[in-house]
């Protein structure tokens, strides 16, 4: 294993549990049919789905391009770990929402005002309608004081998107 591969493995190990790494290695090994420590890129989507991830073909293509690998190429285990780590981050919307909420909560109080959240949700990125924001705020249970608690909101948004 090269120094770069070991470095990637160490970096990914910081973000993945040992149980996850073991599970990924076991599944990776099943598709490493020639026992070369590599899987074919065209099987990446199958391996990822066997591990409970749900990437789209375009997401898989982006992962491969980010590692300069085409569908005819191969991935070593370190690269595979990097891909899985990135995919898991994408599939963890609650954590992503919570992180965004924490950025808006500059004083780290654990909440932001509903009016501030409304302005951000209707004015930035994929703008939501006032009705959609009302639905989210209702689901999150905004306090009488107008506070939206970060963790409660992240859970509510995740529940709403799971229902759709």
mmCIF file of C-alpha atoms in Angstrom, residues 37-90:
data_model
loop_
_atom_site.group_PDB
_atom_site.id
_atom_site.type_symbol
_atom_site.label_atom_id
_atom_site.label_comp_id
_atom_site.label_asym_id
_atom_site.label_seq_id
_atom_site.Cartn_x
_atom_site.Cartn_y
_atom_site.Cartn_z
ATOM 1 C CA UNK A 37 -7.430 -5.373 -3.688
ATOM 2 C CA UNK A 38 -9.512 -3.609 -6.341
ATOM 3 C CA UNK A 39 -13.083 -3.597 -7.615
ATOM 4 C CA UNK A 40 -14.323 -2.636 -11.038
ATOM 5 C CA UNK A 41 -15.754 0.877 -11.190
ATOM 6 C CA UNK A 42 -18.867 -0.349 -13.007
ATOM 7 C CA UNK A 43 -19.749 -2.382 -9.897
ATOM 8 C CA UNK A 44 -19.412 0.557 -7.513
ATOM 9 C CA UNK A 45 -23.146 1.316 -7.444
ATOM 10 C CA UNK A 46 -23.927 -2.340 -6.619
ATOM 11 C CA UNK A 47 -21.377 -2.468 -3.794
ATOM 12 C CA UNK A 48 -22.622 0.818 -2.347
ATOM 13 C CA UNK A 49 -26.227 -0.365 -2.442
ATOM 14 C CA UNK A 50 -25.263 -3.666 -0.786
ATOM 15 C CA UNK A 51 -24.007 -1.539 2.099
ATOM 16 C CA UNK A 52 -27.331 0.256 2.467
ATOM 17 C CA UNK A 53 -26.358 3.419 0.630
ATOM 18 C CA UNK A 54 -28.632 4.625 -2.138
ATOM 19 C CA UNK A 55 -26.582 6.551 -4.708
ATOM 20 C CA UNK A 56 -27.993 7.584 -8.053
ATOM 21 C CA UNK A 57 -26.047 6.706 -11.206
ATOM 22 C CA UNK A 58 -25.078 10.387 -11.574
ATOM 23 C CA UNK A 59 -23.776 10.479 -7.985
ATOM 24 C CA UNK A 60 -21.655 7.399 -8.691
ATOM 25 C CA UNK A 61 -20.356 9.055 -11.853
ATOM 26 C CA UNK A 62 -19.386 12.158 -9.831
ATOM 27 C CA UNK A 63 -17.603 10.002 -7.247
ATOM 28 C CA UNK A 64 -15.654 8.262 -10.003
ATOM 29 C CA UNK A 65 -14.771 11.540 -11.742
ATOM 30 C CA UNK A 66 -13.571 13.052 -8.468
ATOM 31 C CA UNK A 67 -11.079 10.172 -8.282
ATOM 32 C CA UNK A 68 -10.172 10.358 -11.990
ATOM 33 C CA UNK A 69 -11.706 6.949 -12.605
ATOM 34 C CA UNK A 70 -14.017 6.045 -15.454
ATOM 35 C CA UNK A 71 -16.558 3.226 -15.569
ATOM 36 C CA UNK A 72 -13.901 1.020 -17.175
ATOM 37 C CA UNK A 73 -11.439 1.601 -14.328
ATOM 38 C CA UNK A 74 -10.892 0.110 -10.909
ATOM 39 C CA UNK A 75 -10.941 1.382 -7.329
ATOM 40 C CA UNK A 76 -8.746 0.302 -4.463
ATOM 41 C CA UNK A 77 -10.136 0.017 -0.944
ATOM 42 C CA UNK A 78 -8.816 3.412 0.157
ATOM 43 C CA UNK A 79 -10.590 5.122 -2.748
ATOM 44 C CA UNK A 80 -13.714 3.111 -2.018
ATOM 45 C CA UNK A 81 -13.641 4.293 1.619
ATOM 46 C CA UNK A 82 -13.336 7.872 0.432
ATOM 47 C CA UNK A 83 -16.335 7.422 -1.879
ATOM 48 C CA UNK A 84 -18.415 5.809 0.870
ATOM 49 C CA UNK A 85 -17.504 8.550 3.336
ATOM 50 C CA UNK A 86 -18.585 11.250 0.888
ATOM 51 C CA UNK A 87 -21.809 9.391 0.067
ATOM 52 C CA UNK A 88 -22.664 8.900 3.731
ATOM 53 C CA UNK A 89 -22.176 12.611 4.307
ATOM 54 C CA UNK A 90 -24.589 13.347 1.460
#
